[in-house]
Every structure is written in structure tokens, then in C-alpha cells.
């Protein structure tokens, strides 16, 4: 079957491949599709019809994708597998599992129902991995399956099969018992494990012993086979060995698999054997060498393999010194004559490879072998391994064991975080460019578990640096391509015939200062340069973009040159492209210091107008930048050697969008954290790393859990309380009050939440036949109290919660209020933001000395959460919103740092005026309202004595109510409060309560003035803002990217906090989740963090990573939220949705089977009435080709579908003509290209030609990815694709797309494409139950409709295609305009729409995410927003 039989782009199958008449679909229809009855697997079909064809075409991935899409595995191979199945049958199952894994599809679920059959299958795969008769490519496929399995140890089925293969029984194959005993000496508990394994083997029957022998020999046999393969330089063998190094790296990078494997690998001297092998030294085997370096990193990682404790720098140094000391003792004792110098040398000499090699030179070969043996190294190998134990090998073994290696922290410090052309085009990075899964990659993976926090940070640093440099290179190449450099008229000159708003041609930069190196350093302290920017020919908008460059922004100085066509890459195994191939010779990054005008003055915003109104156009801007001092030193050395001067040839400066250009600060943050000894609190450490009990960080397992908590307004009434705590006995604390009102204080929470201890296995077996005792109902004692009267003014009344939380929401609130880790899974519309808000409210009031950090992935999500917080009973002076998204908050008050400072100063005048009023009331002479200091004196000298006098009077037994009212000292002050202050019929107790409220009101004035006083004293705006952050604010909100950028600055201020709440946690990469946990420096060696609350939904979108290699291979899109779910950390899933009509919620209920509907969506009128003008509240419309075209790509990965775009706009116009508010309508699409096309058509059809008043623009036009967390009443969704399903095969994105609508959802797509995909079949099954060939409309209705949704008698009008709908809309529009002209109707008022454009060019620094943009990505690189 030739590869040209298929027509889909990018080597992926399309709709025609799955529904056409090619060989695969014919085979599928004949043997497994279209029949409900299980068909017997025919061996000739497996061998001849499938295997031979795949083998002939070298297992083309396209063919494997087609077979996977045709459900070969689910319908045919696995159901038909049994003991008699052939090896080819087994191999096909293994191969298709790896295909599913690469496509991020569900892999192991189909095997769960029959564990025994899967175990048999897995054993056969293991046996085949050792089968020497199998071809090497076939064994490579088997190895890929095993890699997939060992990466899925969270699955119990897989863990059961894999664990015995890496157990302590492996140590049966160590070189000697002495080596094993040495391990037992250091870790006595290992000896118990060894004895237990031995006893288990001795007690087993013969079949079980055979299985145990196979388990302990399997990996050792694979390793010996690998050693023999190192001598063979064949291409197929190289691919196998690369994959095997990936497999070993995976084993070494997780503690459960590393624990015993690392000892065996070191015992075999594997690293030394690889380094000396012909394969390692092959000229074209760069990937193999890079994989070796990665394996060596993990093998030598400074960690105790058995306890998991990371070695400190001191411990590592002591261990290294002990090894050197042992070498010197042996040398002196056994080889005194020849190694005396070695024995007497200091450690700094003998831990260098060259020096040690020279010192060992006097030894004969036999003596060197004897030295290696005495030191405990293996010196004999089985003949099958083809290992020759010669002098070179023995020397390498001894040298590798004793040389000083750089620690991972030193490696991170030495890696530059600013790119050069050499770094951007490094072969290691270029291999990731065209990743197709056929070969391994030498990059670390984000696993289920990490060796240590330092290991996690090292992996994150490496991957984020690679991803950042990849994106920088793409942007630089695109910009240079747009500039079109060509040969100038003068020799060696360059002119630019194109234009890019991101670049300006410049003369060479002037180096104005090179500072002397600091003590102990060799590079300059700093290097400053000045660059002249000619802005005279730039459009005003572009010029302003350049003028907004801020200090620390990174710009790129490029030496552009004319270029030929770039060379293609093929997964990193061909000749690599260089910067020359893409139009530039050199690239240097620089940090902005200042932007100056042409007169050298700091650029400030001015009107630019002179006296007569003439605006002078700027001609020149001068940019001061700092160059990378280390790179500059190297460049200066190059110049001295007579090589080209880099800075002489620089002719272009390039900038990038702020949100994409934060990489330097983020990398520096990660590097700083990697040097920290305590980056995670102790109670969270094991759970974060993935070890131990996954429940250990929940409050029920922590010693500092709270037994008594005031839940304030969480519960609305006693019935709500009882409904929220099923299975618990509610006992009033006061027995004489059976019915109590909120607020409620719950006591006995620790008792009620504690889990019963898990009995031993033996006890559980013994209890099988014993009737199980019913668990005792836990009791919770409930008390109440009278909320304090805060004063007589309406503004003094506290804001209270009005949400009737569900049982699951209450459980989440209770857990989040307690110390520990809380993971809240919030399906669409289940109110996770409301839950987070209530948790914050409870913490704020119950723990007034604690501070809470709010983190979200995007400004939009953060502002939604923060806005809800501002509506709570939380003093606004304790709220702070950091970052540049604060201006989008829909509040009258500014919550930024400077806005809060201004607010404090504004409040100062207000409160001081109140002090003057009090002084007048008390007839106190003096300027008491002059300052906060004088106000404090007035309070202590006048107000406090007045209150004391009043309370003395109140406490007197003979004081009557009237006397009490008369003696109240502040009648005149409270004369502007609602009158009468004291009602005539009030009792004495009521009068006293009113007086207490008045006292609290006055006390709050002086308390706030005391808080404002530091702002009087501090003079610098910066000092005031910093004081606000570290002392005054108690709830601080920022995006995850802002936290990463500003971490060092915030921590150095001494910022401390106790709680972290992360919204959208499933959309944030692991490192983005981690950094907010470490924004503070340790106190007494510990972080004071008490609570971590993660809110998210792992079944919706994951973090967006543009590069396929980092997304699929390195798993960079993994979030901490998802990893915790996989690890089995307890989660609380919210289970009632209140967003959408029940019928619309059914569209995604298959994804959330436990989610039910709140009463509001079942009873409120808006959910019960139909959508005016539409027959159905949701409908899928099958859109055929428009003008002979379906989907197409004007540029690479930029998908558009004109028919769907026109259809979406026509539906919008129709809705507007019926009176639907524009703000209630959103248009979503799955690709950024389609979004741009829809906006273009909207502008043409709805805005231009005077149509704005009739139609206007919808609330938002955006991509599905950007709309997660948002909702609207009516959604028009364009799916775009007409040949294949594209990335919507990832059902997480589809879930987001289907769950944004509240009342109406109208989907435009190609039915044939989505009907044939098994992954989305459940999602589309309900949609396809309704007519899809035409949009069904109703006539004679206007918004809002009076028709009920259940009215089936209404007659529908079919709109057959876009032309029909377009004509219908045109006729209604014409009639509408005529009606306006005749005065029968008034034209609609132009509606203010909240959002129109989501192009996001204007988004400020760092308010996006760390990795990638919130854009839709296709299978290769993605449909990225900026390509338009």
C-alpha cells in the first residue's frame, strides 16, 4: 500500500481515508466494522492483511493512525486475543497502544475488564522483548510499548505487571555478594526486603518460581543484549539503542523504578561501556550521545536511591571525598611503589580526569584490573556481550567513578538564559523541531514522580528554556523573512525590501561602557550599549509600541543578510539548518535600560503639540541596553583572534510581544529556586514528589487540623446545614436550643472527618466471612452567636453570602478552610469560583493574621474571582491586585498597588474629617484632624475616656434606659445616621447593643487611621507600595506568570503568606503551579505555608504547548492538578451544574456522568422557554462546501472555512433582527484563522455601510481555547474542519466547546467527519439525533419567546444552506429597514458590547502563561494567533 494513497496534509489521515475505498477501510468493513457480533480473529488477516503490509511500508505512522481510527484494537484485536493468538497479533496490540499513547488518547481502559488476560498478554510482550529471532525494528516497537507502560504506573493494572521487573530481586545479578552486602550495610532495611524476596521464592511452587526467575532476569538480560548491540553501527540497531537509552532514563528518573535498577546499572559499568563503544563514537550518532548525557545525569543524580532524600552540596562533597580517600588508601596499601604520588596528592588534583589518568599511568594492565577489582568494580562479562575488558575500559571505569562532576545546579548556572544564534540552532534543539515520534529525543520528561524538588526544577528549567528558544527562533525567522534582506549597492551592505512592525533596521550599536569584572569573576560587571532607532517612517501605532519598551524587556540585535532557501530537517538526523539559512549571521540578546528621545531625555508621555497646535513628528529614539557580559567577553576574544566583529555587523533590532518575552526572568526564577534548600513545605513534600500516601497532605491526616471552625454565612439556615452534612449527627451545643440560626460554628470536625485505620491484609482476609459492622454516625456540635453590630449606618451592615451551596461545595469549602491540600474538580457550571470565594471569605475572617495568595492562569479568570471577592464582607484595604490586568476589573475602585496607596490617602482625608466631627461633638479644642498622629492622640485623650465614662454609667445597677440614652456621648456625631438612633420603646439591652455598634464604628475609624499612618510617614511611592504588599494587604491576587516574573523581587521584600488558592489549576503548567508555592523565603528553615487549594477541571483544556516534541514526548502540558489526580490525591468533585439548560448539559454529561442539575435550571423561566426564531435550543448544522471549498489553509496551519464563517455571521444577523442582545451572543471557533475570517465578515456585513445600529458586533469572537472559564447565553460554534477531525479529537477541547452555552448552542461542521471518530462519538450522538441537513427556524417570533421549550407543535422552516439563510436574512433586513423608514419601529439603541476583539496584541507583560499562548494548536505546531 503506497503512502500516496492518502491525501490528508501533514501525513495524517482525513475523512476520505476513513470512509473511502482504500485497502485499510475495505479490510475493516470486511472483518470487524459494522457488526455487533464479535468476530473471530483470523490469523491470515493479522499476518498477511495487516502485518505484512505494515512491515513492507516500514510501519508508516499514517497507516497506523488509520488502523487506530478504524478501531482495530478495540473491536478486533483485543476482544479476539487469547492464549492461542500469534506473535503478530500480540505485536499489533502493542504497536496500537503506543499509537494511542502518542495521540494522547485513553490507552489502558480497554484492558481493565480482564486483568488476567492482560497479564498473559503482557508476559508475552516481555518474552518477545528477549526473543533474539525477532527483527530489530520489531523489538524497537516492543520497547516503545514497554516505555509507555512504565510511564503509566498510576494504573494499577500496569503497576502490578511492572513492579516485579524492577524489584530487589534484580540484585541477584550483581557482580558479587560483597557489593550486595555493602548496600545492606548502609541500609539495613534492604536486607529484610532481600530475605523476604528469597523466602517468597523458596516457598513458591515450580510455575511461580519460573515466573519469579524470569522477572529478576528480564532487565539484566535486556542490558546484556544492549551491551552486545553497542558494537553494531547499523541504522536499525542505532534506533533500538536510542530507544533503549530512553527506556533506561525513564527507569532512572522515578524513584520506585530507580531504587534497585540504578545499583545494577552502576554494577555493570554501563556508562563506561557506552562511552567507549563504537556506537557512541560514530560521527553521525549525535542523538545517541545526547541520550547518553541525559542518562548519565540521572544515574549520577545526588539522591539516596532508597530513602529518596536529595543530597545537599556538603553531603555530595563528603561522599566524593570518601571515594577519593578510599582510592588513596588502596593505592598506598597495594601499589605503594607506583601510586605514592596519587596517595599523597590533594583531592583537588586527583578528582580531575586528566590528572588522575596521568597518575594511574605507571600501573600495568593486570595491576589496573586488580585495582578495579579491589575497589569493587566488575571486571568480567558474559561472552555474549562482546565486552573486551582491556586497559582502556578499566581506566574509564576508575576515572568515571572518581572524577568531579558538575552538579545539576552548576549546569543550570552555566547555561545562558539569553539566546545567541549558536544556542538557537544547536542540534539538540533542532532535533525537537520535526519530531514525529519515530525516534527518541534527548530531553527530560515530566513524569508522574520526581526524584526531588531540585530534579523537578532542573527538568522544568531545561524544557522551558528549550521551548522559549524554539519560540524565539520562530519569531526571529518570521521577522527576517518579512524584512526580506537583500544585497545593497555598496559592498557587504544589506538593504531591506520588506517590513515588519516587530523590527527596525539600525546602524551598528555603540558600546558606551564596559565595567571592570567583580572580584572573583572574569566577565565584565556589565556592558552598556546605545542604539539609534529611526522612527520617522513608522506609523504612530507602531512607534508607540516601540516607545513602550520597559526596563528589563529583552530585544534582539541581529546581523541580517540575504539568504537562500532553508534546508529541511528530518527529525534531527539530516544536516541541520543554521542561522545563515534563515537570513541572519549573528544574534545577541540585550535588556532594555531606558528609552530616550532624540535630545537624550528620558521618554515620557507627552501630547507632542506646541503652542499653535502643530504636532512635531518624532524622528529618532535612543535605546540604552545592557548586553550579556559573558557573551560579550567571548565576542571580544573572537575579535582579538581576528574573527568577525559581531557588533559591527548588527543591522536590525527585533522585539517580541511582552507576554511572549518573559522567558529570561522566569528562567532566572527557576534557577534561583533550584538553589533553595526548602522550596516546598514539609507536609506537602512527599505528595508533590509523588511518593508515599497520596492522602497525607489532606487535613484529616495533618496534626494541625482544626476541630472547631466558624463557617459564618456558608450555611443559609439549619435545613441547609443538615442537607450539607449527610451521615453526620448535628448536635446543638446548647441542648435547650434545638433550632438555631446562622452563623454556625461547627465543632468536632476532626473526629467526623478522620478515616478509620486500614486493617492489615491478613485481618481483611479473616474478616471476609464476618458481618461488617455499620460505621457509627459521626456527630458534629453546632453553636451560633449574634453577629456584632458594626454601627448604625447602612454601610456598616456586613455583606452576606446568598448562594445555597450543594453538599459537594460545602465539603470543598470545609476542606479548603482547614490546613492542608484541597483539590477541587469543577465541571462546567458547577460553581468552583463561588466555592473558592467562600473559602477565601472564611479564611479572612477566621484567621485575621493570615495572608492569602490568589493565582490564576489568565487575567480574565483572576479578575472574575477577584471581582466576586470585592462583593464579600472583606475590607477593601486588605485587597491587592498585582499585574497589568487590574485595569480590566469592573469596579469603581483601583486595586493595584498605586491605586490602593491612593485609596489609603483618599480615605485619610475622609476619616480625618470624621475626627474633626467627633472633636466638635466632644467640644475638644485643637487641630485633631490634622494627621493620623494627632487623631491617635485625640482618640486616647478624648474618645476613649468618653466611652469609659459611658460604660461606667451603663454598668451601674440603678441606671435607667432613659438615663443611659441621655448619657450617650456622641448624639451629635451620629445625627446623620438613620434616625432615631435609639427607638423610644428600646430595652436597656437593645440600647447597649446599639451603643456597642456605635463604638465599633468609631473604633474602626481610628484603626484605619492607624493603618494609614505609615503612608503619611513614607515618602517614596515605591516604599509605600512595598509596605502595602508586605504589611497591609491580606488577599493578594496575581497571574501565575506575574508570580514567576516577580518572584525574586517579591521574596526579597520579605513577603510572607499562609495560603495559596489557584484557580484554573488544570490549565497551568507544573512550574507555573509550583512557583506561587515558593514566593517567600523560608523562616527558620521552613515555609509558613498552611493551605494549598487547587481548583480546576482536568477533563477540560490542558496547558497549551506549541512544540509537538515538548507536548507529546516531554509531557510539558502536564499540570500539577492532573498529576495529583493521577497519583490518587483525594479530590472533591462538584456535582450540580447551574449554568445551562438540562438539555444542553446532556451534550457533555457523558464526560461528567455524576453531574446533576440545580433546581434553578429546572424551574426558572429563561430555561423553560424556547429560543425565539429557532425550532431547537441546540442543533448541529451540516455545512457543505461553499463555492466548491470546505476547509483550506491560506498559510501553514492557518485553517479557515468560508462557508461556516458566512453561516455563523448569518445566524448572528438573524438573531439580532429578532431582538437578541448582542452582548448575549458569542461566536466561537476552533482555529485562529477562522476567527479572523469571521471578524472580517462581521465588519463587512454588520458594521460597514451603516449597519452597526441594526446588527453591531457580538460580545466576543474568539477561539475555544481562549473561552475556557467563560460562558454566554447563546453560542455559535464553527468547527472548521471538513477532511479530518483535527485536534478536536482531544475530547478535552471538545468538552470546553460544548459547555460554554447557557440557553442556545448552534454548531456548524461537517457531519461525516465527526461521525466517524470513535473518540467524539458520545459527544455528537445526541446532536445527530436531530436533523442536521438544515437549520430549523420558526417564524413570527421575537426575542424573548413566549413559546415553551417542550412545545412540539410549532412548525419549523428549513434553511437549506448558507445561500438560503442569507437570502432569508436579507429579506428580513430589508423589511426591517423599511419599517424604520415608515416609523413603524424605532431603530435599536447601539449596544455597548463588553468585548469585541480578542487578538490580544495589547496584553501586557506576562499576563499570559509561561509556556505557549492560549491559542489553538494543531497536531504539528498549532494554529498560532500571531500568524495572521
Short mmCIF file of C-alpha atoms in Angstrom, two decimals, residues 989-1202:
data_model
loop_
_atom_site.label_atom_id
_atom_site.label_comp_id
_atom_site.label_asym_id
_atom_site.label_seq_id
_atom_site.Cartn_x
_atom_site.Cartn_y
_atom_site.Cartn_z
CA UNK A 989 -30.11 45.62 76.33
CA UNK A 990 -31.09 46.97 72.92
CA UNK A 991 -29.73 50.40 73.78
CA UNK A 992 -26.46 48.84 74.92
CA UNK A 993 -26.19 46.83 71.68
CA UNK A 994 -26.74 49.99 69.63
CA UNK A 995 -24.10 51.77 71.70
CA UNK A 996 -21.65 48.90 71.10
CA UNK A 997 -22.26 49.22 67.37
CA UNK A 998 -21.56 52.94 67.54
CA UNK A 999 -18.35 52.25 69.45
CA UNK A 1000 -17.24 49.73 66.84
CA UNK A 1001 -17.96 52.27 64.10
CA UNK A 1002 -15.81 54.90 65.79
CA UNK A 1003 -13.11 52.39 66.69
CA UNK A 1004 -12.87 51.36 63.04
CA UNK A 1005 -12.14 54.97 62.08
CA UNK A 1006 -9.13 55.14 64.37
CA UNK A 1007 -8.00 51.62 63.46
CA UNK A 1008 -7.95 52.53 59.80
CA UNK A 1009 -6.16 55.81 60.53
CA UNK A 1010 -3.53 53.83 62.41
CA UNK A 1011 -3.11 51.63 59.33
CA UNK A 1012 -2.87 54.73 57.14
CA UNK A 1013 -0.26 56.37 59.34
CA UNK A 1014 2.77 54.64 57.69
CA UNK A 1015 1.68 56.11 54.36
CA UNK A 1016 1.96 59.57 55.93
CA UNK A 1017 5.48 58.83 57.08
CA UNK A 1018 6.83 57.06 53.97
CA UNK A 1019 7.80 59.50 51.22
CA UNK A 1020 8.72 57.27 48.28
CA UNK A 1021 5.88 55.85 46.19
CA UNK A 1022 7.86 52.64 45.89
CA UNK A 1023 8.22 52.36 49.67
CA UNK A 1024 4.50 52.93 50.14
CA UNK A 1025 3.65 50.27 47.55
CA UNK A 1026 6.05 47.77 49.09
CA UNK A 1027 4.72 48.44 52.60
CA UNK A 1028 1.23 47.81 51.29
CA UNK A 1029 2.30 44.46 49.87
CA UNK A 1030 4.24 43.11 52.84
CA UNK A 1031 2.23 44.58 55.73
CA UNK A 1032 -1.24 45.76 54.85
CA UNK A 1033 -2.71 43.53 52.11
CA UNK A 1034 -4.18 40.23 53.30
CA UNK A 1035 -5.55 38.94 50.00
CA UNK A 1036 -3.11 39.37 47.12
CA UNK A 1037 -4.03 38.35 43.57
CA UNK A 1038 -1.74 37.89 40.58
CA UNK A 1039 -1.43 35.71 37.49
CA UNK A 1040 0.89 32.72 37.56
CA UNK A 1041 3.18 34.42 35.04
CA UNK A 1042 3.43 37.60 37.12
CA UNK A 1043 4.37 35.42 40.09
CA UNK A 1044 7.12 33.78 38.05
CA UNK A 1045 8.47 37.08 36.75
CA UNK A 1046 8.44 38.93 40.07
CA UNK A 1047 9.28 36.06 42.41
CA UNK A 1048 12.77 37.23 43.30
CA UNK A 1049 11.68 40.82 43.83
CA UNK A 1050 8.68 39.82 45.97
CA UNK A 1051 10.63 37.33 48.10
CA UNK A 1052 13.44 39.82 48.77
CA UNK A 1053 10.90 42.28 50.19
CA UNK A 1054 10.18 39.75 52.93
CA UNK A 1055 6.72 38.96 51.61
CA UNK A 1056 5.08 36.21 53.68
CA UNK A 1057 1.80 34.39 53.18
CA UNK A 1058 0.00 31.42 54.68
CA UNK A 1059 -2.42 30.24 51.99
CA UNK A 1060 -2.41 29.77 48.22
CA UNK A 1061 -5.57 29.37 46.15
CA UNK A 1062 -5.03 28.60 42.46
CA UNK A 1063 -7.89 28.96 40.01
CA UNK A 1064 -7.77 27.18 36.61
CA UNK A 1065 -5.04 24.97 38.06
CA UNK A 1066 -5.56 22.29 35.38
CA UNK A 1067 -4.68 24.86 32.68
CA UNK A 1068 -1.38 25.82 34.27
CA UNK A 1069 1.90 24.02 33.67
CA UNK A 1070 3.55 22.37 36.64
CA UNK A 1071 6.22 25.00 37.02
CA UNK A 1072 3.55 27.74 36.95
CA UNK A 1073 1.73 25.89 39.72
CA UNK A 1074 4.92 25.45 41.70
CA UNK A 1075 6.34 28.98 41.71
CA UNK A 1076 3.39 30.53 43.64
CA UNK A 1077 4.07 28.00 46.40
CA UNK A 1078 7.59 29.40 46.73
CA UNK A 1079 7.15 33.19 46.52
CA UNK A 1080 8.51 33.57 50.04
CA UNK A 1081 11.81 32.74 51.68
CA UNK A 1082 11.87 30.16 54.49
CA UNK A 1083 11.50 31.22 58.10
CA UNK A 1084 13.66 29.16 60.48
CA UNK A 1085 14.26 26.69 57.68
CA UNK A 1086 10.55 26.15 56.98
CA UNK A 1087 7.97 27.71 54.71
CA UNK A 1088 4.96 29.06 56.66
CA UNK A 1089 2.52 27.85 54.01
CA UNK A 1090 -0.51 26.21 55.63
CA UNK A 1091 -3.09 25.78 52.87
CA UNK A 1092 -2.96 24.99 49.16
CA UNK A 1093 -6.27 24.94 47.29
CA UNK A 1094 -6.27 23.87 43.63
CA UNK A 1095 -9.45 24.50 41.63
CA UNK A 1096 -9.75 23.21 38.10
CA UNK A 1097 -11.00 20.55 35.73
CA UNK A 1098 -8.54 18.11 34.18
CA UNK A 1099 -11.23 16.99 31.72
CA UNK A 1100 -11.12 20.38 30.02
CA UNK A 1101 -8.17 22.09 28.32
CA UNK A 1102 -4.64 21.39 29.44
CA UNK A 1103 -1.79 23.94 29.24
CA UNK A 1104 -1.04 24.95 25.66
CA UNK A 1105 2.41 23.95 24.42
CA UNK A 1106 3.13 24.74 20.77
CA UNK A 1107 6.04 22.40 20.14
CA UNK A 1108 4.91 18.83 19.49
CA UNK A 1109 8.06 17.31 20.95
CA UNK A 1110 7.67 19.09 24.27
CA UNK A 1111 3.94 18.41 24.33
CA UNK A 1112 3.93 14.71 23.45
CA UNK A 1113 7.38 13.41 24.28
CA UNK A 1114 8.34 15.56 27.28
CA UNK A 1115 4.76 15.84 28.58
CA UNK A 1116 5.26 19.56 29.19
CA UNK A 1117 1.50 20.11 29.01
CA UNK A 1118 1.11 18.16 32.26
CA UNK A 1119 -0.40 20.23 35.04
CA UNK A 1120 0.17 19.69 38.74
CA UNK A 1121 -3.59 19.34 39.08
CA UNK A 1122 -3.73 16.41 36.65
CA UNK A 1123 -0.68 14.77 38.19
CA UNK A 1124 -2.27 14.92 41.64
CA UNK A 1125 -5.42 13.33 40.23
CA UNK A 1126 -3.38 10.55 38.61
CA UNK A 1127 -1.47 9.98 41.85
CA UNK A 1128 -4.72 9.40 43.73
CA UNK A 1129 -4.68 12.58 45.82
CA UNK A 1130 -8.22 12.93 47.24
CA UNK A 1131 -10.36 15.24 45.13
CA UNK A 1132 -13.73 16.84 45.74
CA UNK A 1133 -15.86 16.86 42.61
CA UNK A 1134 -18.64 19.42 42.40
CA UNK A 1135 -21.73 17.66 41.11
CA UNK A 1136 -24.54 20.16 40.42
CA UNK A 1137 -24.48 22.47 37.43
CA UNK A 1138 -26.42 25.72 37.30
CA UNK A 1139 -25.21 27.15 34.01
CA UNK A 1140 -27.01 25.50 31.11
CA UNK A 1141 -30.40 24.16 30.16
CA UNK A 1142 -30.57 20.48 31.17
CA UNK A 1143 -30.82 19.50 27.51
CA UNK A 1144 -27.62 21.37 26.63
CA UNK A 1145 -25.88 19.96 29.70
CA UNK A 1146 -26.72 16.49 28.38
CA UNK A 1147 -24.36 17.14 25.46
CA UNK A 1148 -21.37 16.84 27.78
CA UNK A 1149 -22.84 14.73 30.56
CA UNK A 1150 -21.19 11.65 29.05
CA UNK A 1151 -17.98 13.28 30.26
CA UNK A 1152 -19.40 14.03 33.72
CA UNK A 1153 -21.90 11.26 34.48
CA UNK A 1154 -22.34 12.28 38.15
CA UNK A 1155 -23.22 15.92 37.45
CA UNK A 1156 -26.88 16.78 38.06
CA UNK A 1157 -28.94 19.93 37.55
CA UNK A 1158 -29.63 22.57 40.17
CA UNK A 1159 -33.31 23.43 40.74
CA UNK A 1160 -32.79 26.85 39.11
CA UNK A 1161 -32.20 25.37 35.64
CA UNK A 1162 -35.32 23.24 36.04
CA UNK A 1163 -37.70 25.95 37.20
CA UNK A 1164 -36.59 29.41 36.06
CA UNK A 1165 -38.45 30.84 33.07
CA UNK A 1166 -35.36 31.52 30.95
CA UNK A 1167 -34.54 27.82 30.95
CA UNK A 1168 -38.11 26.70 30.24
CA UNK A 1169 -38.84 29.00 27.29
CA UNK A 1170 -37.67 28.25 23.77
CA UNK A 1171 -35.19 30.36 21.81
CA UNK A 1172 -37.14 32.82 19.68
CA UNK A 1173 -36.94 32.00 15.99
CA UNK A 1174 -35.30 28.60 16.47
CA UNK A 1175 -37.00 25.22 16.49
CA UNK A 1176 -34.38 23.74 18.81
CA UNK A 1177 -32.30 25.09 21.65
CA UNK A 1178 -29.29 23.31 20.17
CA UNK A 1179 -28.58 21.95 16.72
CA UNK A 1180 -25.71 20.70 14.63
CA UNK A 1181 -25.86 22.09 11.08
CA UNK A 1182 -24.04 20.12 8.40
CA UNK A 1183 -22.35 22.77 6.24
CA UNK A 1184 -21.40 21.58 2.74
CA UNK A 1185 -18.64 23.02 0.60
CA UNK A 1186 -19.10 26.72 -0.14
CA UNK A 1187 -18.10 27.90 -3.58
CA UNK A 1188 -16.57 24.48 -4.12
CA UNK A 1189 -14.39 24.63 -1.00
CA UNK A 1190 -14.52 23.33 2.55
CA UNK A 1191 -11.55 23.91 4.83
CA UNK A 1192 -8.36 25.36 3.37
CA UNK A 1193 -5.08 26.90 4.54
CA UNK A 1194 -4.05 30.29 3.18
CA UNK A 1195 -0.82 29.79 5.15
CA UNK A 1196 0.59 26.82 7.01
CA UNK A 1197 -1.52 25.66 9.98
CA UNK A 1198 -3.96 28.54 9.43
CA UNK A 1199 -7.29 26.84 8.84
CA UNK A 1200 -10.35 28.68 7.52
CA UNK A 1201 -13.76 27.59 6.25
CA UNK A 1202 -15.58 30.37 4.40
#
